[in-house]
Amino acid sequence: MREPVGQPGRRVTLNDVAAEAGVSRALASIVMRGAPGASDTTRERVQAVARGLGYRPDSRARLLRSSRTRLLGVTFTLAESFHGEVVEAVYAATENAGLEVALSAVSPQRPESRAVESLLDLGVEALLMISPSTGAEALAAYAQRLPVVTLLSPAPVVGTDQVRTDDAAGVRAAVEHLVELGHREIVHVDGGGAVSAQERSTAYREAMTARGLARHIRVLRGGAGEEDGLRAAAELMGGTLPDAVVVFNDRSALGVLEALRRAGISVPGDVSLTGFDDSQLSRLSHVQLTTVSQQAPLLAESAVAGAAARLENREPGGLVHPPRLIVRATTGPVRTDPATGPAISRS
Amino acid sequence: MREPVGQPGRRVTLNDVAAEAGVSRALASIVMRGAPGASDTTRERVQAVARGLGYRPDSRARLLRSSRTRLLGVTFTLAESFHGEVVEAVYAATENAGLEVALSAVSPQRPESRAVESLLDLGVEALLMISPSTGAEALAAYAQRLPVVTLLSPAPVVGTDQVRTDDAAGVRAAVEHLVELGHREIVHVDGGGAVSAQERSTAYREAMTARGLARHIRVLRGGAGEEDGLRAAAELMGGTLPDAVVVFNDRSALGVLEALRRAGISVPGDVSLTGFDDSQLSRLSHVQLTTVSQQAPLLAESAVAGAAARLENREPGGLVHPPRLIVRATTGPVRTDPATGPAISRS
DNA sequence: AGGGTTGTCTAGATCGTTCTAGGATGAGGA
DNA sequence: TCCTCATCCTAGAACGATCTAGACAACCCT
């Protein structure tokens, strides 16, 4: 198998293709990017030559010259596995939208500002920031220079488009799922000061009220981590056990699950449990957590479409998405005989 | 707070800086990249002007023109959280080496070949591939075009530099740690057909033999996933329990841990347990798995240094790194009274 | 036949940098 | 005085693409 490139150092340029095909560089350019202005016969000929020579356009040159770089800058946090899922979906979505992706990671050692700057230096045409940590002012400043779409952003910022999950709908779905299963005493372990903790907690109250369970409303202080769940579960087991627990997120739910099981309480035999995020954790075979999925593909698709819309001076739409309840093995019918209660039964 | 840029659309170029400072474009360029050939006084003046105008070099143009792009292409898999840790460390390492990073992700929908091609189009000068899935031939072909460094690569490929962890040393460390604690009957749950399963299993045998425990050698078929651990643990509990279990990786170890605890066997009270990878899972507060850490910062540093060395036509060195044993809560002294054994005692 | 339109193609400028070749200037040596 | 020679600087050509303006046919319509 011979390499198409003859010389090791030399790279095949558009000039080479044009010369070989006997046309001008400009025409070759037209053909390569599928622009109108070339006959079908030459189009085919040039393409054949390009293929034969193993030509690949140099994106640096392309980006430099054209104002429409079709390059979408994406910032994400390495440690967040959900960001990974979104990025994956962004790649897929950009393919259809005819955009290219430039990734820039955020980490404790690499602030978001640096990530954004490197993208701007690369000449991205729009910015897609996943869970931005940048302050509203700085974000607004970016938005003045180019379209900015945020995903999982804590708060709205003028000039940016916000793609997000309908948190309330997610919590509502979880509560209703539990009610359908016959549960009445449904407790909420909240997210403490975490992002969107407020929204989810409010949604819990509303969903309970809507189902006529207002008198069963009970919110425990939780948090975003596993330890918060462990702590909340300890508090929970201090009094009488509820039918079910709706937890702020998966990590915390994992803590609750562990504490309950360690105390000999069966999940879902005695208590049902739901999380939020559909993280890797929730899929572990001994966990199988029922949870609310922020549908990464949907969010990504929508964010990319939003950026594309802005680039064409259109108004993007459909930026809030309903999540999906993933029913696994931590929710089940309410226990039928309260007398044999939680203290005795074993998983 | 006024933006340094006057017009919203116009970007500040080197020309603007040169004009404002009253020097030629070339001289401004010399100053900006710290090249020799400018007096200290003008150097300062130009720098002051650049700062005042908010000048940022356009990397596209820079990359296009200069042969030494100082750009390091990195491929990684989104779903692998360990890759994330490495990438994080790569950013830090490149900073010192004076290199820039271009990321390109691999996912089920985006094959590694595509990721590499997009990096080549961008004009990267060297390639750092984390856990490459590309075949040896294709990899060798890349290596002919530019320096290629692989990280966590399954097998050596001619022309590429391989940075990896000394798997054997890791397993040895785990075994010796257990022996120190008084354990004798140490079982190994292997990785099945997974990458480097063979090496780790061999290292286990050697370490046991070296400690005079050859007759206690026992290897159970495992795998890379949690289910494999669950299955192996079931097999394990069929016979008499060993003192300790050295598992191929963290995920599988988590399965073993879960199965043991569910059967009422205390870890580390009855059985000690070690994993491999120091993954996020192993740090969960109810897990606290003793494990072998592939030191991401060290690996990244070494890989970047290797790439930098190749770019300067030097031979890189020190590509194999010893891992570090992270002692958490799943290993402890051997149980003192075998009579009260595992079947009765509870965690 | 002349004027307009449409389709195909090309020359040359351009993007923002870096690089090469060479022009001033002044100091120091013969 | 004249010739190096280093130091500081500049003009202009790259890099590899895109874009603008316009040339040249061929065609249609009056």
Coordinates of N, CA and C in Angstrom, one line a residue, chain A residues 1 3 5 8 11 56-61 63-66 69 76 78-79 81 83-85 87-89 91-92 95 100-110 114 117-118 120-124 137 141 144-145 226-227 230 251 254-255 258 261-262 280-281 283-287 346-347, chain B residues 1 3 5 8 11 56-61 63-66 69 76 78-79 81 83-85 87-89 91-92 95 100-110 114 117-118 120-124 137 141 144-145 226-227 230 251 254-255 258 261-262 280-281 283-287 346-347:
Chain A
M1 N 0.8 -1.2 0.0 CA 0.0 0.0 0.0 C 0.9 1.3 0.0
E3 N 1.8 5.2 0.0 CA 1.2 6.5 0.4 C 1.0 7.4 -0.8
V5 N 1.1 10.5 -0.9 CA 2.1 11.6 -0.9 C 3.4 11.1 -1.3
P8 N 8.2 13.0 1.5 CA 7.7 12.9 2.9 C 7.4 14.3 3.5
R11 N 3.8 18.9 1.4 CA 2.4 18.6 1.6 C 1.7 19.0 0.3
R56 N -5.5 17.2 1.0 CA -6.4 17.5 2.1 C -6.2 19.0 2.3
P57 N -7.3 19.7 2.4 CA -7.2 21.2 2.5 C -6.5 21.5 3.8
D58 N -5.7 22.6 3.8 CA -5.1 23.1 5.0 C -6.0 24.0 5.7
S59 N -6.5 23.5 6.9 CA -7.5 24.4 7.6 C -6.9 25.7 8.0
R60 N -5.6 25.7 8.3 CA -5.1 27.0 8.8 C -5.3 28.1 7.7
A61 N -4.9 27.7 6.5 CA -5.0 28.7 5.4 C -6.5 29.0 5.1
L63 N -8.9 28.9 7.2 CA -9.5 29.7 8.3 C -9.0 31.1 8.2
L64 N -7.7 31.3 7.8 CA -7.1 32.6 7.8 C -7.8 33.5 6.8
R65 N -8.1 32.9 5.6 CA -8.6 33.8 4.5 C -10.1 34.0 4.7
S66 N -10.9 33.0 4.9 CA -12.3 33.1 4.9 C -12.9 33.7 6.2
T69 N -15.5 30.9 9.0 CA -14.6 29.8 9.3 C -15.3 28.5 9.5
F76 N -15.1 22.7 27.7 CA -15.8 21.7 28.5 C -14.8 21.3 29.7
L78 N -12.9 18.6 31.8 CA -12.4 17.2 31.7 C -12.9 16.3 32.7
A79 N -13.0 16.8 34.0 CA -13.4 15.9 35.1 C -14.9 15.5 35.1
S81 N -17.8 13.8 33.6 CA -18.1 12.8 32.5 C -19.3 13.2 31.7
H83 N -20.0 16.1 30.6 CA -19.5 17.0 29.5 C -19.0 16.1 28.4
G84 N -18.3 15.0 28.7 CA -17.8 14.2 27.7 C -18.9 13.7 26.8
E85 N -20.0 13.3 27.4 CA -21.1 12.8 26.6 C -21.7 13.9 25.7
V87 N -20.0 16.5 24.5 CA -19.0 16.8 23.5 C -19.1 15.7 22.4
E88 N -19.3 14.5 22.8 CA -19.4 13.4 21.8 C -20.6 13.7 20.9
A89 N -21.7 14.1 21.5 CA -22.9 14.4 20.7 C -22.7 15.7 19.9
Y91 N -20.0 16.6 18.4 CA -19.2 16.2 17.2 C -20.2 15.7 16.1
A92 N -21.1 14.8 16.6 CA -22.1 14.2 15.7 C -23.0 15.3 15.1
E95 N -21.4 17.7 12.4 CA -21.3 17.0 11.1 C -22.4 17.4 10.2
E100 N -17.1 22.7 11.9 CA -16.0 22.0 12.5 C -15.9 22.3 14.0
V101 N -15.3 21.4 14.7 CA -15.2 21.6 16.2 C -13.8 21.9 16.6
A102 N -13.6 22.8 17.4 CA -12.3 23.0 18.1 C -12.5 22.9 19.6
L103 N -11.9 21.9 20.2 CA -12.1 21.7 21.6 C -11.1 22.4 22.4
S104 N -11.5 22.9 23.6 CA -10.6 23.4 24.6 C -11.1 23.1 26.0
A105 N -10.2 22.4 26.7 CA -10.6 21.9 28.0 C -10.4 22.9 29.1
V106 N -11.2 22.8 30.1 CA -11.1 23.5 31.3 C -10.7 22.5 32.5
S107 N -9.8 22.9 33.3 CA -9.4 22.1 34.4 C -9.0 23.0 35.5
P108 N -8.7 22.5 36.7 CA -8.3 23.3 37.8 C -7.1 24.2 37.5
Q109 N -6.2 23.6 36.7 CA -5.0 24.4 36.3 C -5.2 25.3 35.1
R110 N -6.3 25.1 34.4 CA -6.5 25.9 33.2 C -7.8 26.6 33.2
R114 N -8.7 31.1 29.8 CA -7.6 30.7 28.9 C -8.1 29.8 27.8
E117 N -9.8 32.0 25.3 CA -8.8 32.8 24.5 C -8.1 31.9 23.4
S118 N -7.8 30.7 23.8 CA -7.1 29.9 22.8 C -8.0 29.6 21.6
L120 N -10.5 31.6 20.6 CA -10.6 32.9 19.8 C -9.4 33.1 18.9
D121 N -8.2 32.7 19.4 CA -7.0 32.8 18.6 C -7.0 31.9 17.4
L122 N -7.7 30.8 17.6 CA -7.8 29.9 16.5 C -8.8 30.4 15.5
G123 N -9.6 31.4 15.8 CA -10.5 31.9 14.9 C -11.9 31.3 14.8
V124 N -12.4 30.8 16.0 CA -13.7 30.2 16.0 C -14.7 31.3 15.7
E137 N -20.4 39.2 33.4 CA -19.8 40.3 32.6 C -18.9 39.9 31.5
A141 N -19.3 40.0 27.5 CA -18.2 40.6 26.6 C -17.9 39.7 25.5
Q144 N -20.5 39.8 22.8 CA -20.5 41.0 21.9 C -19.7 40.7 20.7
R145 N -18.7 39.9 20.9 CA -17.8 39.6 19.8 C -18.3 38.5 18.8
E226 N -21.3 12.4 47.3 CA -21.7 11.2 47.9 C -21.9 11.3 49.4
E227 N -21.0 12.0 50.0 CA -21.0 12.2 51.4 C -22.3 12.9 51.9
L230 N -24.8 10.3 52.1 CA -24.6 9.5 53.3 C -25.2 10.2 54.5
R251 N -24.8 11.2 42.3 CA -23.7 11.0 43.3 C -24.3 11.0 44.7
L254 N -26.3 7.9 45.3 CA -25.4 6.7 45.6 C -25.1 6.7 47.1
G255 N -24.8 7.8 47.6 CA -24.5 7.8 49.1 C -25.7 7.4 49.9
E258 N -26.1 3.6 49.5 CA -25.1 2.8 50.2 C -25.5 2.8 51.7
R261 N -28.6 0.5 52.4 CA -28.3 -0.9 52.2 C -27.4 -1.4 53.4
R262 N -26.5 -0.5 53.8 CA -25.6 -0.9 54.8 C -26.4 -1.1 56.1
Q280 N -22.6 7.8 34.8 CA -22.0 6.5 34.7 C -22.3 5.7 36.0
L281 N -22.2 6.3 37.1 CA -22.4 5.7 38.4 C -23.8 5.0 38.4
R283 N -25.3 3.6 36.3 CA -25.5 2.4 35.4 C -24.7 1.2 36.0
L284 N -23.9 1.4 37.0 CA -23.2 0.3 37.6 C -24.1 -0.8 37.9
S285 N -23.7 -2.0 37.6 CA -24.6 -3.2 37.7 C -25.2 -3.4 39.1
H286 N -24.5 -3.0 40.1 CA -25.0 -3.3 41.5 C -25.8 -2.0 42.0
V287 N -25.8 -1.0 41.1 CA -26.5 0.2 41.5 C -27.8 0.3 40.8
R346 N -34.7 -7.7 54.6 CA -33.3 -7.6 54.1 C -33.3 -7.7 52.6
S347 N -32.3 -7.1 52.0 CA -32.2 -7.1 50.5 C -31.7 -8.4 50.1
Chain B
M1 N -15.5 49.7 32.5 CA -14.3 49.0 32.0 C -14.5 48.9 30.4
E3 N -13.5 48.0 26.6 CA -12.8 46.9 25.9 C -11.7 47.5 25.1
V5 N -10.4 46.7 22.3 CA -10.7 46.7 20.9 C -11.8 47.8 20.7
P8 N -16.1 46.7 17.0 CA -16.5 45.3 17.4 C -16.0 44.3 16.4
R11 N -10.4 43.0 14.2 CA -9.5 42.4 15.1 C -8.1 43.2 15.0
R56 N -3.6 40.3 20.2 CA -3.4 38.9 20.4 C -3.0 38.3 19.0
P57 N -1.9 37.6 19.0 CA -1.5 37.0 17.7 C -2.6 36.0 17.2
D58 N -2.7 36.0 15.9 CA -3.7 35.1 15.2 C -2.9 33.8 15.0
S59 N -3.3 32.8 15.7 CA -2.5 31.6 15.6 C -2.7 30.9 14.2
R60 N -3.8 31.2 13.5 CA -4.0 30.6 12.2 C -2.9 31.1 11.3
A61 N -2.7 32.4 11.3 CA -1.7 33.0 10.4 C -0.3 32.6 10.8
L63 N 0.6 29.8 12.4 CA 0.7 28.4 12.0 C 1.0 28.3 10.5
L64 N 0.2 29.1 9.8 CA 0.3 28.9 8.3 C 1.7 29.2 7.8
R65 N 2.3 30.3 8.3 CA 3.6 30.7 7.8 C 4.8 29.9 8.4
S66 N 4.8 29.7 9.6 CA 6.0 29.2 10.2 C 6.0 27.6 10.1
T69 N 5.4 25.0 14.1 CA 4.1 25.4 14.7 C 4.0 25.3 16.2
F76 N -7.7 11.6 22.4 CA -8.1 10.9 23.6 C -9.6 10.5 23.5
L78 N -13.3 10.3 25.0 CA -14.1 11.0 25.9 C -14.6 10.2 27.1
A79 N -15.0 9.0 26.8 CA -15.6 8.2 27.8 C -14.7 7.7 28.9
S81 N -12.4 8.3 31.8 CA -12.1 9.4 32.7 C -10.6 9.5 33.0
H83 N -8.3 9.2 30.8 CA -7.8 10.1 29.7 C -7.9 11.5 30.0
G84 N -9.0 11.8 30.6 CA -9.2 13.2 31.1 C -8.1 13.7 32.0
E85 N -7.8 12.8 32.9 CA -6.7 13.2 33.9 C -5.4 13.5 33.1
V87 N -5.0 14.3 29.9 CA -5.1 15.5 29.1 C -4.9 16.8 30.0
E88 N -5.5 16.7 31.2 CA -5.3 17.8 32.1 C -3.8 18.0 32.4
A89 N -3.1 16.9 32.6 CA -1.7 17.0 32.9 C -0.9 17.4 31.7
Y91 N -1.8 19.5 29.4 CA -1.9 21.0 29.3 C -0.8 21.6 30.2
A92 N -0.7 21.1 31.4 CA 0.2 21.7 32.3 C 1.7 21.5 31.8
E95 N 2.8 23.7 28.8 CA 3.1 25.1 29.2 C 4.6 25.3 29.4
E100 N 1.9 24.3 22.2 CA 0.4 24.5 22.3 C -0.3 23.1 22.1
V101 N -1.5 23.0 22.7 CA -2.2 21.8 22.5 C -3.4 21.9 21.6
A102 N -3.6 21.0 20.7 CA -4.8 20.9 19.9 C -5.4 19.5 20.3
L103 N -6.7 19.6 20.8 CA -7.4 18.4 21.2 C -8.2 17.8 20.1
S104 N -8.3 16.5 20.1 CA -9.3 15.9 19.2 C -9.8 14.6 19.8
A105 N -11.1 14.5 20.0 CA -11.7 13.5 20.7 C -12.0 12.3 19.9
V106 N -11.9 11.1 20.5 CA -12.3 9.9 19.9 C -13.6 9.4 20.6
S107 N -14.6 8.9 19.8 CA -15.8 8.4 20.4 C -16.3 7.3 19.5
P108 N -17.3 6.6 20.0 CA -17.8 5.5 19.1 C -18.2 6.0 17.7
Q109 N -18.7 7.3 17.7 CA -19.1 7.8 16.4 C -18.0 8.5 15.6
R110 N -16.9 8.7 16.3 CA -15.8 9.4 15.7 C -14.5 8.6 15.8
R114 N -10.3 9.7 12.0 CA -10.8 11.1 11.8 C -10.2 12.1 12.7
E117 N -6.7 12.9 11.5 CA -6.7 13.7 10.3 C -7.0 15.2 10.6
S118 N -8.0 15.4 11.5 CA -8.3 16.8 11.7 C -7.2 17.5 12.4
L120 N -4.0 16.8 11.8 CA -3.0 17.0 10.8 C -3.4 18.2 9.9
D121 N -4.7 18.3 9.6 CA -5.1 19.5 8.9 C -4.8 20.8 9.6
L122 N -4.9 20.7 10.9 CA -4.6 21.8 11.7 C -3.1 22.2 11.7
G123 N -2.3 21.3 11.3 CA -0.9 21.5 11.2 C -0.1 21.2 12.5
V124 N -0.5 20.2 13.2 CA 0.2 19.9 14.4 C 1.6 19.3 14.0
E137 N 0.1 -0.7 11.4 CA 0.5 -0.2 10.1 C 0.2 1.3 10.0
A141 N 2.6 4.5 9.7 CA 2.5 5.5 8.6 C 2.5 6.9 9.1
Q144 N 5.8 8.1 10.2 CA 6.8 8.5 9.1 C 6.6 10.0 8.8
R145 N 5.4 10.5 9.0 CA 5.2 11.9 8.7 C 5.6 12.9 9.8
E226 N -17.4 -4.5 35.8 CA -17.9 -4.7 37.2 C -18.5 -6.1 37.2
E227 N -19.2 -6.5 36.2 CA -19.9 -7.8 36.2 C -18.9 -8.9 36.3
L230 N -18.1 -9.3 39.9 CA -19.2 -10.0 40.6 C -19.2 -11.5 40.3
R251 N -12.8 -1.3 38.3 CA -14.2 -1.6 38.0 C -14.5 -3.0 38.4
L254 N -14.6 -3.3 42.1 CA -15.8 -2.8 42.7 C -16.9 -3.9 42.7
G255 N -16.9 -4.7 41.6 CA -17.8 -5.8 41.6 C -17.5 -6.8 42.7
E258 N -18.6 -5.4 46.0 CA -20.0 -5.4 46.2 C -20.5 -6.8 46.5
R261 N -19.5 -7.9 50.2 CA -20.2 -7.2 51.2 C -21.7 -7.6 51.3
R262 N -22.2 -7.9 50.1 CA -23.6 -8.3 50.0 C -23.8 -9.7 50.7
Q280 N -12.0 7.2 39.4 CA -12.9 8.0 40.3 C -13.7 7.0 41.2
L281 N -14.0 5.9 40.7 CA -14.8 4.9 41.4 C -14.1 4.6 42.7
R283 N -12.4 6.2 44.6 CA -12.3 7.2 45.6 C -13.7 7.5 46.2
L284 N -14.7 6.9 45.7 CA -16.0 7.1 46.3 C -15.9 6.8 47.8
S285 N -16.6 7.6 48.6 CA -16.4 7.5 50.1 C -16.8 6.1 50.7
H286 N -17.7 5.4 50.1 CA -18.1 4.2 50.7 C -17.3 3.0 50.1
V287 N -16.4 3.4 49.1 CA -15.6 2.3 48.5 C -14.2 2.4 49.0
R346 N -19.5 -9.6 60.6 CA -20.2 -8.7 59.7 C -19.5 -7.3 59.7
S347 N -19.6 -6.7 58.6 CA -18.9 -5.3 58.5 C -19.7 -4.3 59.3

